[in-house]
C-alpha positions in Angstrom: -128.1 -98.9 -109.0 -126.1 -97.7 -111.9 -122.4 -98.4 -112.1 -121.5 -94.7 -112.1 -123.4 -94.2 -108.9 -121.5 -97.0 -107.3 -118.3 -95.5 -108.5 -119.2 -92.1 -107.0 -120.2 -93.6 -103.7 -117.0 -95.6 -103.6 -115.0 -92.5 -104.4 -116.8 -90.5 -101.8 -116.3 -93.2 -99.2 -112.6 -93.5 -100.1 -112.3 -89.7 -99.8 -114.1 -89.8 -96.4 -111.8 -92.6 -95.3 -108.8 -90.5 -96.3 -110.1 -87.5 -94.4 -110.7 -89.7 -91.4 -107.2 -91.2 -91.6 -105.7 -87.8 -91.9 -107.7 -86.6 -88.9 -106.7 -89.7 -87.0 -103.1 -89.1 -87.9 -103.3 -85.5 -86.8 -105.0 -86.5 -83.5 -102.4 -89.2 -83.0 -99.7 -86.6 -83.5 -101.4 -84.3 -81.0 -101.8 -87.1 -78.6 -98.2 -88.2 -79.1 -96.9 -84.7 -78.7 -99.1 -84.0 -75.7 -98.2 -87.4 -74.3 -94.5 -86.5 -74.5 -95.2 -83.1 -72.8 -97.3 -84.8 -70.2 -94.7 -87.4 -69.7 -92.0 -84.7 -69.2 -94.3 -82.9 -66.8 -95.0 -86.1 -64.9 -91.3 -86.9 -64.7 -90.7 -83.3 -63.4 -93.4 -83.8 -60.8 -92.0 -87.2 -59.8 -88.6 -85.6 -59.5 -89.9 -82.8 -57.4 -91.8 -85.2 -55.2 -88.7 -87.3 -54.9 -86.7 -84.3 -53.9 -89.3 -83.3 -51.4 -89.3 -86.8 -50.1 -85.5 -86.6 -49.7 -85.8 -83.4 -47.7 -88.4 -84.9 -45.4 -86.3 -88.0 -44.9 -83.2 -85.9 -44.2 -85.0 -83.7 -41.7 -84.3 -85.2 -38.2 -87.3 -86.1 -36.1 -87.1 -85.0 -32.4 -87.8 -87.5 -29.7 -90.5 -86.3 -27.2 -89.9 -86.7 -23.4 -92.8 -85.9 -21.1 -92.3 -84.0 -17.9 -93.3 -87.0 -15.7 -90.7 -89.2 -17.5 -88.1 -86.5 -17.2 -88.7 -86.2 -13.4 -88.2 -89.9 -13.1 -84.9 -89.6 -14.8 -83.9 -86.8 -12.4 -84.9 -88.8 -9.3 -82.7 -91.7 -10.4 -79.6 -89.4 -10.5 -77.5 -90.0 -7.5 -76.0 -86.8 -6.0 -74.1 -87.3 -2.8 -74.3 -84.7 -0.1 -70.5 -84.7 0.2 -70.2 -83.6 -3.4 -72.7 -80.8 -3.0 -70.8 -79.6 0.1 -67.5 -79.6 -1.8 -69.2 -77.5 -4.5 -70.4 -75.0 -1.9 -67.0 -74.9 -0.2 -65.2 -74.3 -3.5 -67.5 -71.4 -4.3 -66.9 -69.8 -0.9 -63.1 -70.2 -1.2 -62.9 -68.8 -4.8 -65.2 -65.8 -4.0 -63.1 -65.1 -0.9 -65.8 -65.4 1.8 -63.3 -66.3 4.5 -65.8 -66.2 7.5 -68.3 -68.3 5.6 -65.6 -70.8 4.8 -64.8 -71.2 8.5 -68.4 -71.6 9.5 -69.3 -74.0 6.7 -66.3 -76.2 7.6 -67.6 -76.4 11.2 -71.1 -77.1 10.2 -70.5 -79.6 7.3 -67.1 -81.0 8.1 -65.9 -80.1 4.6 -62.3 -79.0 4.3 -61.4 -76.2 2.0 -59.1 -76.9 -0.9 -56.6 -74.4 0.3 -55.7 -73.2 3.8 -57.2 -70.2 5.5 -53.8 -68.4 5.3 -53.6 -68.9 1.5 -57.1 -67.4 1.1 -56.2 -64.5 3.3 -53.0 -63.8 1.4 -54.7 -63.8 -1.9 -57.4 -61.4 -0.7 -54.7 -59.1 0.6 -52.9 -59.0 -2.7 -56.2 -58.3 -4.6 -57.2 -55.6 -2.2 -53.7 -53.9 -2.5 -54.0 -53.9 -6.3 -57.6 -52.5 -6.3 -56.6 -49.7 -4.0 -53.7 -48.7 -6.3 -50.9 -49.9 -3.8 -49.0 -51.8 -6.4 -45.7 -52.0 -4.4 -47.5 -53.6 -1.5 -49.1 -56.1 -3.8 -45.8 -57.0 -5.4 -44.2 -57.4 -2.0 -47.0 -59.8 -0.8 -46.7 -61.8 -4.0 -43.0 -62.1 -3.7 -43.6 -63.6 -0.2 -46.4 -66.0 -1.1 -46.4 -66.7 -4.8 -43.4 -65.2 -6.6 -44.1 -67.1 -9.8 -47.2 -65.0 -10.5 -45.0 -61.9 -10.5 -42.7 -63.4 -13.1 -45.4 -64.8 -15.4 -48.4 -62.5 -15.3 -48.4 -60.1 -18.1 -51.2 -57.8 -16.8 -49.5 -57.3 -13.5 -46.2 -56.3 -15.1 -48.1 -54.1 -17.6 -49.6 -52.2 -14.7 -46.2 -51.9 -13.1 -44.9 -50.4 -16.3 -47.8 -47.9 -16.5 -47.4 -46.8 -12.9 -43.7 -46.1 -13.4 -44.4 -43.9 -16.4 -47.1 -42.1 -14.4 -44.5 -41.5 -11.7 -42.0 -39.9 -14.1 -39.9 -42.8 -15.4 -37.7 -41.7 -18.3 -38.2 -43.1 -21.7 -34.9 -45.0 -21.5 -35.9 -46.5 -18.1 -39.3 -47.5 -19.5 -37.9 -49.2 -22.5 -35.4 -51.1 -20.3 -38.3 -52.2 -18.1 -40.3 -53.3 -21.1 -37.4 -55.3 -22.6 -36.8 -57.0 -19.3 -40.3 -57.7 -17.9 -42.8 -57.5 -20.8 -41.0 -58.7 -23.9 -40.3 -62.3 -22.6 -44.0 -62.7 -21.7 -45.1 -61.6 -25.1 -42.6 -64.0 -26.8 -44.2 -66.8 -24.7 -47.7 -65.8 -25.7 -48.2 -63.7 -28.8 -51.8 -62.9 -27.7 -50.3 -60.2 -25.6 -48.6 -58.5 -28.6 -51.5 -56.1 -29.2 -51.6 -55.1 -25.5 -47.8 -54.6 -25.6 -48.2 -52.2 -28.6 -50.9 -50.2 -26.8 -48.8 -50.0 -23.7 -45.8 -48.7 -25.6 -48.1 -46.0 -27.2 -48.2 -44.4 -23.7 -44.6 -43.2 -24.2 -45.5 -41.6 -27.5 -48.7 -40.0 -26.3 -48.0 -39.0 -22.7 -47.1 -35.4 -23.6 -50.0 -34.9 -26.1 -52.9 -32.5 -25.0 -55.5 -35.1 -26.1 -54.6 -38.7 -25.3 -56.1 -41.3 -27.7 -59.0 -43.3 -26.1 -57.1 -46.6 -26.3 -54.2 -45.1 -24.3 -56.7 -43.4 -21.9 -58.2 -46.7 -21.0 -54.9 -48.0 -19.9 -54.4 -45.0 -17.6 -58.0 -45.1 -16.2 -58.6 -46.1 -12.5 -60.8 -49.0 -13.7 -57.7 -50.6 -15.0 -56.7 -51.5 -11.5 -59.8 -53.8 -11.2 -59.0 -55.5 -14.4 -55.4 -56.2 -13.2 -56.7 -57.4 -9.9 -59.1 -59.8 -11.6 -56.3 -61.2 -13.8 -54.0 -61.7 -10.8 -56.8 -63.3 -8.8 -57.4 -65.7 -11.6 -53.7 -66.6 -11.8 -53.4 -67.2 -8.1 -56.6 -69.4 -8.1 -55.3 -71.4 -11.0 -52.0 -72.1 -9.2 -53.9 -73.1 -6.0 -56.9 -75.0 -7.3 -56.4 -75.5 -11.0 -59.4 -73.4 -11.9 -59.8 -69.6 -12.1 -63.5 -69.6 -11.3 -65.9 -71.6 -9.1 -66.6 -75.2 -10.2 -70.3 -74.3 -10.0 -69.8 -71.9 -12.9 -68.2 -74.7 -14.9 -71.2 -76.9 -14.2 -73.6 -74.2 -15.4 -71.7 -73.7 -18.6 -71.7 -77.5 -19.1 -75.5 -77.5 -18.5 -76.1 -74.8 -21.1 -73.9 -76.6 -23.6 -75.7 -80.0 -23.0 -79.1 -78.4 -23.4 -78.1 -76.8 -26.6 -77.0 -80.2 -27.9 -80.3 -81.8 -26.8 -82.4 -79.1 -28.4 -81.4 -80.4 -31.8 -82.7 -83.9 -31.2 -85.0 -84.0 -28.2 -88.1 -82.1 -27.0 -87.8 -82.2 -23.3 -88.4 -80.2 -20.1 -85.6 -77.6 -20.6 -84.3 -75.7 -17.6 -85.4 -72.3 -18.8 -84.6 -70.3 -15.6 -81.1 -71.2 -14.3 -81.2 -69.3 -11.0 -84.4 -71.1 -9.8 -84.0 -74.4 -11.8 -87.4 -73.9 -13.4 -88.2 -76.5 -16.1 -90.4 -76.1 -19.1 -93.5 -78.3 -18.8 -93.9 -80.9 -21.6 -97.4 -82.5 -21.6 -98.6 -85.3 -23.8 -100.1 -84.1 -27.2 -103.2 -86.1 -26.5 -105.8 -85.4 -23.7 -105.3 -87.3 -20.5 -108.1 -89.8 -19.5 
């Protein structure tokens, strides 16, 4: 082979090698760039997965309690008959079922928390207020529980309203409010709004159209609200509670179930009047 032919072949081969090297360099650049992009994407995916994993980890898992296991728990709970009888007696006393109190005491031997006379006196006061006989109610309270008369805002508010209804002058009304209502508001600022609405009666009593807020104070239904407030005050002074203990237990049951719902899947008491429980069966078929 001639020398020039060898030189041409060498030059061609060198050119080819240069092209190959350039192509390799370009491919390497593409690979490097793509690798960096892929690496960024991979890091993003890992970060996303890591974040998802954290969310899964932070999500609380609920414990599952089957119905049969729950019933075993219930059977192990010790409830004495005497405690149940006291709950029943407390309900009868608070609700004012005087005849039922007498019969239940004879049948179960459970003594009421307060005497029959105290129950009867409380019912007489409430009946007098509901019938609109405020003077009679005040007289009975003075004889049985005078502290209620001094400390109950709603009763004195009703006394104020009735005096205005019967023609008390503005000066006399203001004097009554200063003496009977103002000290109670100073002791409990929650009554301040009620006090303001009550004083609006003086401003609006001669208007042809009385505002709705003032009209509510003058409505007959107000007697029942006042009676309920006085009843609660008397009960609190006699028993320490203004409603039956059974109601407190039901409220406690609802609160406890709401707390359990966040952590446990269990046979929830879904119908309170009947005590019906939600059935929780195993997630696998029984053999």
